[in-house]
């Protein structure tokens, strides 16, 4: 059995896009609840911590990724769903974007700016909802365009090049 360390960074070269979609569904649900005023402080901090752990230590440190993997394993057994692997580079950029939006939400909570919190969480809910429902990762799309414009070296992610 694979031993998991929560205090050592571990970034695989590939991620399972189906697990990412299940994880995005959870993020979308949590962010939506926070955006409409259901415990925005608690949910913003939870998302901030989860995105920080994911961004700094890798996907094994994220509670939401572990839940996404469990859901994927269940659906794979029941419905014969197979893995869909993709480069981790755009996903890491997406995690940093999620970290930024959740940081904005927490800043809104602690500064008393409820509108900032709602906008940050609403944006996070929208973008993660697009990933969950349609498989469209806005940050991954932006990552590909950043490569095209030369802001990110094309060698960083060969799979991410835009035509």
mmCIF file of C-alpha atoms in Angstrom:
data_model
loop_
_atom_site.group_PDB
_atom_site.id
_atom_site.type_symbol
_atom_site.label_atom_id
_atom_site.label_comp_id
_atom_site.label_asym_id
_atom_site.label_seq_id
_atom_site.Cartn_x
_atom_site.Cartn_y
_atom_site.Cartn_z
ATOM 1 C CA UNK A 1 0.000 0.000 0.000
ATOM 2 C CA UNK A 2 1.254 3.467 -0.881
ATOM 3 C CA UNK A 3 2.267 5.556 2.099
ATOM 4 C CA UNK A 4 1.038 9.149 1.971
ATOM 5 C CA UNK A 5 2.954 11.971 3.609
ATOM 6 C CA UNK A 6 1.068 15.206 4.190
ATOM 7 C CA UNK A 7 4.233 17.190 4.895
ATOM 8 C CA UNK A 8 6.323 16.407 1.827
ATOM 9 C CA UNK A 9 5.559 17.892 -1.566
ATOM 10 C CA UNK A 10 4.601 15.272 -4.125
ATOM 11 C CA UNK A 11 3.471 16.249 -7.601
ATOM 12 C CA UNK A 12 2.822 13.440 -10.083
ATOM 13 C CA UNK A 13 3.402 14.275 -13.742
ATOM 14 C CA UNK A 14 -0.180 13.357 -14.664
ATOM 15 C CA UNK A 15 -3.586 13.866 -13.066
ATOM 16 C CA UNK A 16 -6.828 12.001 -13.616
ATOM 17 C CA UNK A 17 -9.225 14.498 -15.219
ATOM 18 C CA UNK A 18 -12.234 12.565 -13.946
ATOM 19 C CA UNK A 19 -11.023 12.933 -10.351
ATOM 20 C CA UNK A 20 -10.422 16.626 -11.075
ATOM 21 C CA UNK A 21 -14.028 16.986 -12.221
ATOM 22 C CA UNK A 22 -15.378 15.349 -9.048
ATOM 23 C CA UNK A 23 -13.116 17.597 -6.983
ATOM 24 C CA UNK A 24 -14.309 20.649 -8.928
ATOM 25 C CA UNK A 25 -17.923 19.679 -8.218
ATOM 26 C CA UNK A 26 -17.184 19.724 -4.489
ATOM 27 C CA UNK A 27 -15.412 23.096 -4.760
ATOM 28 C CA UNK A 28 -18.335 24.491 -6.749
ATOM 29 C CA UNK A 29 -20.868 23.321 -4.155
ATOM 30 C CA UNK A 30 -18.857 24.663 -1.205
ATOM 31 C CA UNK A 31 -18.130 27.996 -2.904
ATOM 32 C CA UNK A 32 -21.785 28.369 -3.956
ATOM 33 C CA UNK A 33 -22.953 27.894 -0.380
ATOM 34 C CA UNK A 34 -20.441 30.448 0.863
ATOM 35 C CA UNK A 35 -21.349 32.929 -1.890
ATOM 36 C CA UNK A 36 -25.008 32.974 -0.844
ATOM 37 C CA UNK A 37 -24.140 33.502 2.811
ATOM 38 C CA UNK A 38 -24.048 30.023 4.354
ATOM 39 C CA UNK A 39 -21.029 30.236 6.704
ATOM 40 C CA UNK A 40 -18.878 32.245 4.268
ATOM 41 C CA UNK A 41 -16.030 32.629 6.782
ATOM 42 C CA UNK A 42 -15.749 28.915 7.547
ATOM 43 C CA UNK A 43 -16.141 27.808 3.926
ATOM 44 C CA UNK A 44 -13.701 30.440 2.621
ATOM 45 C CA UNK A 45 -11.063 29.374 5.127
ATOM 46 C CA UNK A 46 -11.657 25.693 4.318
ATOM 47 C CA UNK A 47 -11.197 26.355 0.586
ATOM 48 C CA UNK A 48 -8.125 28.508 1.252
ATOM 49 C CA UNK A 49 -6.473 25.770 3.313
ATOM 50 C CA UNK A 50 -7.377 23.059 0.787
ATOM 51 C CA UNK A 51 -6.060 25.047 -2.195
ATOM 52 C CA UNK A 52 -2.923 26.036 -0.250
ATOM 53 C CA UNK A 53 -2.166 22.420 0.643
ATOM 54 C CA UNK A 54 -2.870 21.287 -2.912
ATOM 55 C CA UNK A 55 -0.725 24.052 -4.427
ATOM 56 C CA UNK A 56 2.216 23.711 -2.045
ATOM 57 C CA UNK A 57 2.304 19.999 -1.228
ATOM 58 C CA UNK A 58 0.464 18.355 -4.115
ATOM 59 C CA UNK A 59 -2.887 16.665 -4.615
ATOM 60 C CA UNK A 60 -2.319 14.035 -1.910
ATOM 61 C CA UNK A 61 -2.553 16.770 0.738
ATOM 62 C CA UNK A 62 -6.073 17.812 -0.303
ATOM 63 C CA UNK A 63 -9.138 16.448 1.470
ATOM 64 C CA UNK A 64 -11.283 17.307 -1.557
ATOM 65 C CA UNK A 65 -8.981 15.414 -3.940
ATOM 66 C CA UNK A 66 -9.129 12.350 -1.671
ATOM 67 C CA UNK A 67 -12.931 12.556 -1.700
ATOM 68 C CA UNK A 68 -12.870 12.998 -5.490
ATOM 69 C CA UNK A 69 -10.715 9.877 -5.830
ATOM 70 C CA UNK A 70 -13.142 7.897 -3.673
ATOM 71 C CA UNK A 71 -16.098 9.028 -5.765
ATOM 72 C CA UNK A 72 -14.193 8.164 -8.952
ATOM 73 C CA UNK A 73 -13.328 4.684 -7.664
ATOM 74 C CA UNK A 74 -16.994 4.105 -6.828
ATOM 75 C CA UNK A 75 -18.172 5.238 -10.285
ATOM 76 C CA UNK A 76 -15.393 3.293 -11.997
ATOM 77 C CA UNK A 77 -16.510 0.068 -10.303
ATOM 78 C CA UNK A 78 -20.227 0.620 -10.818
ATOM 79 C CA UNK A 79 -20.260 2.131 -14.298
ATOM 80 C CA UNK A 80 -16.958 1.075 -15.835
ATOM 81 C CA UNK A 81 -15.606 4.624 -16.081
ATOM 82 C CA UNK A 82 -11.920 4.724 -16.994
ATOM 83 C CA UNK A 83 -9.175 7.185 -16.106
ATOM 84 C CA UNK A 84 -8.505 10.170 -18.337
ATOM 85 C CA UNK A 85 -4.935 11.330 -17.721
ATOM 86 C CA UNK A 86 -3.609 14.822 -18.463
ATOM 87 C CA UNK A 87 -0.547 16.882 -17.576
ATOM 88 C CA UNK A 88 -0.472 18.286 -14.053
ATOM 89 C CA UNK A 89 0.978 21.670 -15.141
ATOM 90 C CA UNK A 90 -2.323 23.348 -16.097
ATOM 91 C CA UNK A 91 -3.955 21.822 -13.010
ATOM 92 C CA UNK A 92 -1.273 23.359 -10.781
ATOM 93 C CA UNK A 93 -1.969 26.740 -12.376
ATOM 94 C CA UNK A 94 -5.695 26.187 -11.755
ATOM 95 C CA UNK A 95 -4.984 25.372 -8.096
ATOM 96 C CA UNK A 96 -3.059 28.636 -7.753
ATOM 97 C CA UNK A 97 -6.020 30.498 -9.276
ATOM 98 C CA UNK A 98 -8.315 28.759 -6.771
ATOM 99 C CA UNK A 99 -5.923 29.767 -4.006
ATOM 100 C CA UNK A 100 -6.088 33.388 -5.171
ATOM 101 C CA UNK A 101 -9.902 33.475 -5.286
ATOM 102 C CA UNK A 102 -10.237 31.795 -1.893
ATOM 103 C CA UNK A 103 -7.660 34.235 -0.477
ATOM 104 C CA UNK A 104 -9.772 37.111 -1.815
ATOM 105 C CA UNK A 105 -12.820 35.558 -0.159
ATOM 106 C CA UNK A 106 -11.036 35.275 3.191
ATOM 107 C CA UNK A 107 -9.798 38.867 2.846
ATOM 108 C CA UNK A 108 -13.393 39.920 2.227
ATOM 109 C CA UNK A 109 -14.557 38.062 5.326
ATOM 110 C CA UNK A 110 -11.957 39.604 7.624
ATOM 111 C CA UNK A 111 -12.312 43.120 6.204
ATOM 112 C CA UNK A 112 -16.095 43.041 6.477
ATOM 113 C CA UNK A 113 -16.547 43.232 2.702
ATOM 114 C CA UNK A 114 -19.346 40.718 2.167
ATOM 115 C CA UNK A 115 -19.626 41.682 -1.509
ATOM 116 C CA UNK A 116 -15.949 40.842 -2.138
ATOM 117 C CA UNK A 117 -16.442 37.487 -0.429
ATOM 118 C CA UNK A 118 -19.547 36.714 -2.487
ATOM 119 C CA UNK A 119 -17.912 37.748 -5.777
ATOM 120 C CA UNK A 120 -14.738 35.745 -5.089
ATOM 121 C CA UNK A 121 -16.660 32.637 -4.020
ATOM 122 C CA UNK A 122 -19.184 33.068 -6.842
ATOM 123 C CA UNK A 123 -16.391 33.257 -9.411
ATOM 124 C CA UNK A 124 -14.747 30.189 -7.892
ATOM 125 C CA UNK A 125 -18.108 28.379 -7.960
ATOM 126 C CA UNK A 126 -18.697 29.328 -11.606
ATOM 127 C CA UNK A 127 -15.262 28.302 -12.856
ATOM 128 C CA UNK A 128 -15.164 25.042 -10.898
ATOM 129 C CA UNK A 129 -18.744 24.348 -12.013
ATOM 130 C CA UNK A 130 -17.679 24.670 -15.652
ATOM 131 C CA UNK A 131 -14.923 22.135 -14.986
ATOM 132 C CA UNK A 132 -17.238 19.763 -13.134
ATOM 133 C CA UNK A 133 -20.163 19.843 -15.549
ATOM 134 C CA UNK A 134 -18.534 20.398 -18.939
ATOM 135 C CA UNK A 135 -14.878 19.477 -18.427
ATOM 136 C CA UNK A 136 -13.859 23.043 -19.316
ATOM 137 C CA UNK A 137 -11.076 24.313 -17.061
ATOM 138 C CA UNK A 138 -10.869 28.092 -17.487
ATOM 139 C CA UNK A 139 -7.436 28.330 -15.824
ATOM 140 C CA UNK A 140 -6.113 25.458 -17.957
ATOM 141 C CA UNK A 141 -7.373 27.265 -21.052
ATOM 142 C CA UNK A 142 -5.594 30.441 -19.919
ATOM 143 C CA UNK A 143 -2.444 28.372 -19.297
ATOM 144 C CA UNK A 144 -2.493 27.196 -22.924
ATOM 145 C CA UNK A 145 -2.868 30.751 -24.210
ATOM 146 C CA UNK A 146 -0.047 31.929 -21.927
ATOM 147 C CA UNK A 147 2.151 29.330 -23.629
ATOM 148 C CA UNK A 148 1.055 30.525 -27.049
ATOM 149 C CA UNK A 149 1.957 34.123 -26.214
ATOM 150 C CA UNK A 150 5.335 33.035 -24.859
ATOM 151 C CA UNK A 151 4.639 33.899 -21.220
ATOM 152 C CA UNK A 152 5.163 30.248 -20.296
ATOM 153 C CA UNK A 153 7.813 28.137 -21.998
ATOM 154 C CA UNK A 154 6.335 25.607 -24.465
ATOM 155 C CA UNK A 155 8.573 22.964 -22.887
ATOM 156 C CA UNK A 156 6.708 23.223 -19.574
ATOM 157 C CA UNK A 157 3.705 21.326 -20.924
ATOM 158 C CA UNK A 158 3.791 19.709 -24.342
ATOM 159 C CA UNK A 159 0.126 18.628 -24.049
ATOM 160 C CA UNK A 160 -1.031 22.212 -23.471
ATOM 161 C CA UNK A 161 -0.041 23.853 -26.744
ATOM 162 C CA UNK A 162 -2.774 25.721 -28.579
ATOM 163 C CA UNK A 163 -2.931 25.405 -32.399
#
